[in-house]
Tab-separated table of C-alpha atoms and ligand atoms in Angstrom:
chain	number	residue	atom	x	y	z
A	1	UNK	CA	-7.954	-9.995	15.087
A	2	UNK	CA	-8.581	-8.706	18.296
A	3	UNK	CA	-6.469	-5.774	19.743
A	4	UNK	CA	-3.897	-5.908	22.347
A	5	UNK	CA	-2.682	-3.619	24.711
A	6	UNK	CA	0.443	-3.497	26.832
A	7	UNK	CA	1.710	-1.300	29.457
A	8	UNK	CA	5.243	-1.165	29.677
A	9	UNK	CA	6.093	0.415	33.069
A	10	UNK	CA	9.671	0.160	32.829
A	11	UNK	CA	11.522	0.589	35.947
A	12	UNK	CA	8.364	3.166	37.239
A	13	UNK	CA	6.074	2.069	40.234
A	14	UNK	CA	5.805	2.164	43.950
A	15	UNK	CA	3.716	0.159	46.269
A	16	UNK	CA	1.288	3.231	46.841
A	17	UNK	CA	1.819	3.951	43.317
A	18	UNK	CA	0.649	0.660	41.815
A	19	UNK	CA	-2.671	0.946	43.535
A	20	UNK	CA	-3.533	3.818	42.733
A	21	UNK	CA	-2.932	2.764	38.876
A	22	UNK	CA	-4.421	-0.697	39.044
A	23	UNK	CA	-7.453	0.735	40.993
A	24	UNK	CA	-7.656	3.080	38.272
A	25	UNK	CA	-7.464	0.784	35.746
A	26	UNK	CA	-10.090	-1.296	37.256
A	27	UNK	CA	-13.005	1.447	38.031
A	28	UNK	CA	-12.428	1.983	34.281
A	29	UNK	CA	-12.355	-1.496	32.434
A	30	UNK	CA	-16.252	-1.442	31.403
A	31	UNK	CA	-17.009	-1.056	27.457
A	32	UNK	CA	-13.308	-1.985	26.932
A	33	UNK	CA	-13.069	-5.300	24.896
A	34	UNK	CA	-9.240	-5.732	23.753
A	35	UNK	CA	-6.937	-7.672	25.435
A	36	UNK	CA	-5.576	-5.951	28.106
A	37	UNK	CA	-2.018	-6.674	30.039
A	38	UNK	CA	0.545	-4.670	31.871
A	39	UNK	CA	4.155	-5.660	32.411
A	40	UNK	CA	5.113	-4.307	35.934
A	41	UNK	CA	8.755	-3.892	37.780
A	42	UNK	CA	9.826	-8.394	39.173
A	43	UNK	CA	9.522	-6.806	43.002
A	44	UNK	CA	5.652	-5.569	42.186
A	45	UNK	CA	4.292	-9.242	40.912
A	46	UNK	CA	2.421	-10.542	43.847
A	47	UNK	CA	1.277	-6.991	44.613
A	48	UNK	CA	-0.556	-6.509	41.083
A	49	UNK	CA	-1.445	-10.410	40.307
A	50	UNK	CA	-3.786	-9.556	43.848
A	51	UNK	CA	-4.748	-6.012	42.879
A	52	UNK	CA	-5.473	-7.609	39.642
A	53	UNK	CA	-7.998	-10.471	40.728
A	54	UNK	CA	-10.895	-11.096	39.040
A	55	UNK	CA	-10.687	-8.314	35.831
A	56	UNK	CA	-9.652	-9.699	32.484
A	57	UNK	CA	-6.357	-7.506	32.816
A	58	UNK	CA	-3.506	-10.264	32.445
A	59	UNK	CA	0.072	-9.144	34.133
A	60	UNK	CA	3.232	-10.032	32.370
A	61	UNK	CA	6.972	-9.423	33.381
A	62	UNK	CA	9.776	-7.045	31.426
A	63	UNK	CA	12.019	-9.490	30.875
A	64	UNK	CA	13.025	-13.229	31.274
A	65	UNK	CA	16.161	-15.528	31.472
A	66	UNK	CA	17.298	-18.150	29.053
A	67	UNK	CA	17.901	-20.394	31.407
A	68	UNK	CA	15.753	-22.773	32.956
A	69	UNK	CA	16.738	-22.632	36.442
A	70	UNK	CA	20.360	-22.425	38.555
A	71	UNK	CA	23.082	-20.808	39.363
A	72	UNK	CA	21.947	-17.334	37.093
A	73	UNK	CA	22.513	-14.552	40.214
A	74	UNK	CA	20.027	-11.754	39.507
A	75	UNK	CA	17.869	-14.063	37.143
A	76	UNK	CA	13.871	-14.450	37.103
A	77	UNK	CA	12.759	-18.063	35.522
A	78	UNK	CA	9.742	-18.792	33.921
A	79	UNK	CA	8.598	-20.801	36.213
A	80	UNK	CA	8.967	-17.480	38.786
A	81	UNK	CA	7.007	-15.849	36.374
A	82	UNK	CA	4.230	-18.316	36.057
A	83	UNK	CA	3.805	-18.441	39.732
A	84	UNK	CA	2.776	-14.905	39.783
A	85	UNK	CA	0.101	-15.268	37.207
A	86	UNK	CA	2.519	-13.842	34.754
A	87	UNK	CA	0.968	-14.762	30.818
A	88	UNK	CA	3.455	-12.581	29.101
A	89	UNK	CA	7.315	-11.227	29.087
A	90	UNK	CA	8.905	-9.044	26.993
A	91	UNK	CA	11.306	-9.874	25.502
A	92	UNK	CA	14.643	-7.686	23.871
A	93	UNK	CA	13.386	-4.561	24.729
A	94	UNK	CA	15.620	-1.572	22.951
A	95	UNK	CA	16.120	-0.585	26.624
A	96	UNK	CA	17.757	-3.868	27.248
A	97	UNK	CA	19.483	-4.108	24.107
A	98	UNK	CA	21.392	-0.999	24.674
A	99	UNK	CA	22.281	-0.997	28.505
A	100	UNK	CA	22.232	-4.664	29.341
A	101	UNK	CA	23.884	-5.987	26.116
A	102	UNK	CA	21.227	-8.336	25.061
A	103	UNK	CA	22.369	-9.626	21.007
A	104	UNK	CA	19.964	-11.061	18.566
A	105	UNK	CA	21.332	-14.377	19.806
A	106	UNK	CA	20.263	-13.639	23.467
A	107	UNK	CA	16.517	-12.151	22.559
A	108	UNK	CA	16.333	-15.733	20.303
A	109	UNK	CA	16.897	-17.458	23.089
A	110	UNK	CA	14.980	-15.692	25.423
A	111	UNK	CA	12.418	-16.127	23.320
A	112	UNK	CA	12.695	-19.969	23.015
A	113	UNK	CA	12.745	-20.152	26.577
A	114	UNK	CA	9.720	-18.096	27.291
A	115	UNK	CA	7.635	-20.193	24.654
A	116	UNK	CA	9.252	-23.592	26.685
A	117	UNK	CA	7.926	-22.313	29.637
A	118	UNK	CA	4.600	-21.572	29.072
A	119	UNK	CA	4.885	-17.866	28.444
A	120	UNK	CA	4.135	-15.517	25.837
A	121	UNK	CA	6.788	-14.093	24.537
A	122	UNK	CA	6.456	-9.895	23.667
A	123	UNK	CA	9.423	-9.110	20.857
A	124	UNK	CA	10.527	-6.530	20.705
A	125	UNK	CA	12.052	-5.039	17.655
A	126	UNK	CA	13.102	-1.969	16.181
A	127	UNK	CA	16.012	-0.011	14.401
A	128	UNK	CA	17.863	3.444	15.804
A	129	UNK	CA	17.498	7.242	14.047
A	130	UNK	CA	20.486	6.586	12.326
A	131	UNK	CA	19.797	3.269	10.795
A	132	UNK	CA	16.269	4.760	10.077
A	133	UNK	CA	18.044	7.863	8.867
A	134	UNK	CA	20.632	5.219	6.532
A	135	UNK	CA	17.419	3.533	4.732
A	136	UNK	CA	18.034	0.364	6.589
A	137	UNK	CA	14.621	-0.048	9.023
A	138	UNK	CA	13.342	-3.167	7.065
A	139	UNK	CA	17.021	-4.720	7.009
A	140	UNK	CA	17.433	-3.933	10.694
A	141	UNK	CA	14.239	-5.007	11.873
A	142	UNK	CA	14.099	-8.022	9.531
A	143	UNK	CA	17.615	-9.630	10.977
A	144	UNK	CA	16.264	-9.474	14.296
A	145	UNK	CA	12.924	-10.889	13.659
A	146	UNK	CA	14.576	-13.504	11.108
A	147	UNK	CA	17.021	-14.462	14.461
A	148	UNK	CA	14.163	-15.483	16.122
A	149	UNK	CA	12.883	-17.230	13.605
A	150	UNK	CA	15.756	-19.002	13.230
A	151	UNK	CA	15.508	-20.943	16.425
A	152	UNK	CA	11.798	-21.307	16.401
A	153	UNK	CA	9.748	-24.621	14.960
A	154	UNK	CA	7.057	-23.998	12.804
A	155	UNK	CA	4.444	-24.717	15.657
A	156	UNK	CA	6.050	-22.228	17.724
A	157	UNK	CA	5.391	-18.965	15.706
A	158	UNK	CA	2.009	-18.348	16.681
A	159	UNK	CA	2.844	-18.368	20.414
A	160	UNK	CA	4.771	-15.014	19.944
A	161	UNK	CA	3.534	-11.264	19.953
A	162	UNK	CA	5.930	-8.639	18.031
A	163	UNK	CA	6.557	-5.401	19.237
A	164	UNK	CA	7.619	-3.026	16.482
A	165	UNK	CA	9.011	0.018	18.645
A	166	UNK	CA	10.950	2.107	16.616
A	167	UNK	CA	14.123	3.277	19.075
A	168	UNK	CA	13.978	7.358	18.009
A	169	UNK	CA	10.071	7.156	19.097
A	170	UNK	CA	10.456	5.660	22.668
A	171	UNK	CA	9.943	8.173	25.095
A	172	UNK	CA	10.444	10.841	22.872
A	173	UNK	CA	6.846	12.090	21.697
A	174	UNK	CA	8.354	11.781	17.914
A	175	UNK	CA	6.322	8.855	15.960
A	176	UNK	CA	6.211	7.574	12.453
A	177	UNK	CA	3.049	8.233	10.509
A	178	UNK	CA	0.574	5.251	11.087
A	179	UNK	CA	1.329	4.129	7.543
A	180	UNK	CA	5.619	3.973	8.062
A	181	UNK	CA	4.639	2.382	10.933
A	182	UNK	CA	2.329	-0.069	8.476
A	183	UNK	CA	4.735	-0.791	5.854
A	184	UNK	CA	7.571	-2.096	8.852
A	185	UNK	CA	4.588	-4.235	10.082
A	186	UNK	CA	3.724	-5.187	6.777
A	187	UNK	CA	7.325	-6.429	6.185
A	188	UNK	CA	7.405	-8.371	9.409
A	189	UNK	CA	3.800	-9.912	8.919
A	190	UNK	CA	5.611	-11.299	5.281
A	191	UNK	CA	8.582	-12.556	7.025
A	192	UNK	CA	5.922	-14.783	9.704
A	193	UNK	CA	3.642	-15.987	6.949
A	194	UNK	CA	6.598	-17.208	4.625
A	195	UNK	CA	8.244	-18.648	7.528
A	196	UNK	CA	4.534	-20.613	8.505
A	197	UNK	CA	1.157	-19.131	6.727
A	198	UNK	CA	-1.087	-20.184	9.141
A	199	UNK	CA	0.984	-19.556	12.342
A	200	UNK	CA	2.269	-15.997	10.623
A	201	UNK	CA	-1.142	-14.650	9.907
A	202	UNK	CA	-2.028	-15.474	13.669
A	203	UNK	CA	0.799	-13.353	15.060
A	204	UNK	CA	-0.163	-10.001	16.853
A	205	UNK	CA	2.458	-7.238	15.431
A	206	UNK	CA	1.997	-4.270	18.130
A	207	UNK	CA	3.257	-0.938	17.855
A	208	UNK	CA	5.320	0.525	20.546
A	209	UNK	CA	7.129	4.533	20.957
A	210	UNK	CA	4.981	7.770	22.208
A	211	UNK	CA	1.609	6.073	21.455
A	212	UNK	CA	-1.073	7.844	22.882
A	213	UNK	CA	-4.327	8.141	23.358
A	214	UNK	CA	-4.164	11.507	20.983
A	215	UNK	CA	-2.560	9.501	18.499
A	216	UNK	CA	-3.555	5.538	19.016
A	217	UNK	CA	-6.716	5.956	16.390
A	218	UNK	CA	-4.515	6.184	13.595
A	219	UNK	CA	-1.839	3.384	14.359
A	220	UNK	CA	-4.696	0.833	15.386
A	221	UNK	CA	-6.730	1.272	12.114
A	222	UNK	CA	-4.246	0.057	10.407
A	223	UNK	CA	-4.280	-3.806	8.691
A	224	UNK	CA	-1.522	-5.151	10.193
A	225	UNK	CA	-1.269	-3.378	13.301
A	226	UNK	CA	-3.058	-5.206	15.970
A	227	UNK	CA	-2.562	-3.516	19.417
A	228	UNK	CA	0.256	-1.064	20.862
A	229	UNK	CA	2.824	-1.550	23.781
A	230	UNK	CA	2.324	1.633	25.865
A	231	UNK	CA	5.365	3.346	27.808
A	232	UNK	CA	4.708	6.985	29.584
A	233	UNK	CA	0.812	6.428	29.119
A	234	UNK	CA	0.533	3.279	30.635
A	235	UNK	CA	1.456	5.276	33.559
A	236	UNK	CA	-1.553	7.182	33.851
A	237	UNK	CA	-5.086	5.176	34.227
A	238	UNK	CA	-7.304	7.300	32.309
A	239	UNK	CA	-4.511	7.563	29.284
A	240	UNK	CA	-4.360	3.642	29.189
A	241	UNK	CA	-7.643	3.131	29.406
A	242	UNK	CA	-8.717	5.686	26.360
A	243	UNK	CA	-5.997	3.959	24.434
A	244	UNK	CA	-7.971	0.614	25.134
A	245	UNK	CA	-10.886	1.876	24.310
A	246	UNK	CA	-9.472	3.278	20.657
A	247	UNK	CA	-8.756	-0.583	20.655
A	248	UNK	CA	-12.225	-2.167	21.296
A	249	UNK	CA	-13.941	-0.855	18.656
B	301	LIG	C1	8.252	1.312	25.422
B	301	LIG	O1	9.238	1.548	26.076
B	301	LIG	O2	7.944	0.131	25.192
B	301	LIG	C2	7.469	2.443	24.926
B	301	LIG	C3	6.705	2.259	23.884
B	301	LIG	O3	7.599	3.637	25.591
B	301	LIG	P1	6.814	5.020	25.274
B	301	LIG	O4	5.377	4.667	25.040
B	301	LIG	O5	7.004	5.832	26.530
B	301	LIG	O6	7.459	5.617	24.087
């Protein structure tokens, strides 16, 4: 399957800041042939769709509503998204599960609405230090992927990447060994191919949480681990780039 790569920027960027990354990302895109995307702050859309033109880097959004369109103050549609070139949002971040409340039941939906609209969907899942601490990673990570899949049609599942991002490892340098990391990824890969073989096997299942480019060789070898969603690196061209290239070969 070929790899995918996402740059999560969070709530990071600046107007002068953007092109300097983007036109760093762009003097550096030859010999790379993953997928590439990033996912940039709502206000920096039209800026990066333009400073985007014309390279195979697709731009996605950090989040998305469940609703189609009204009176949702604060909201971004899909159809806001799509007018900006967006391909991808992610969706259920840990960030947004923790400070903006967002349940299973919201990422589900979320997710259902992204899919409606046209978008692909990045979930996000991933258990806390002390549920990984408790044993309970695969029971954690399985209700929220099994919530989704809940609310999903059969046809649907291949129109959705996974993000396994383990909570403890965002931002924090820690990681789980590329084969912990494997046998979560394994676990969700089972859930999508019992759920729909054909759709399941088709799914991307990224890993997300301090990768790097010092460390990206040994998640991305992996079987079922087809790409990474990149936080702090993702934030510096060169870093983002060598993690592509890890992912083109
Ligand atoms: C993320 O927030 O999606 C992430 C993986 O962050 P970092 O790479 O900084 O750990």
């Amino acid at each position: 399957m070929r790899k995918l790569i996402v740059g999560n920027w969070k709530m990071n960027g600046s107007l002068a800041m953007n092109t300097e990354l983007l036109g760093g990302v762009r003097s550096g895109l030859s010999g790379i042939s993953c997928d590439l995307a990033v996912c940039v702050p709502f206000p920096y859309l039209a800026q990066c769709q333009s400073l985007l033109e014309e390279t195979a880097v697709v731009l996605g959004a950090q989040d998305v509503s469940s609703h189609a369109v009204g009176a949702y103050t604060g909201q971004v549609s899909t159809r806001m998204l799509l007018d900006f070139g967006c391909r991808y949002a992610i969706v259920g971040h840990s960030e947004r599960r923790e400070f903006c409340g967002e349940t299973d039941e919201v990422v589900a939906d979320k997710v259902q609405r992204a899919l409606a609209g046209g978008l692909t969907p990045i979930l996000c899942v991933g258990e806390t230090l002390e549920e990984k601490e408790d044993g309970r990673t695969q029971e954690i990570v399985g209700n929220q992927i099994n919530a989704v899949l809940k609310v999903l049609e059969d046809r649907e599942v291949s129109g959705i990447v996974v993000a396994y991002e383990p909570i403890w490892a965002i931002g924090t340098g820690k990681t789980p060994t590329p084969e912990m990391a494997e046998e979560v990824h394994a676990m969700i890969r089972n859930l999508l191919v019992s759920r729909n073989a054909e759709a399941g096997s088709r799914v991307r299942i990224l890993y997300g949480g301090s990768m790097k480019p010092s460390n990206a060789a040994g998640f991305l070898e992996m079987p079922d681990i087809d790409g990474g969603l990149i936080g702090g690196a993702a934030l510096k061209a060169q870093d983002f780039l060598a993690i592509a290239k890890l992912a083109s070969i």
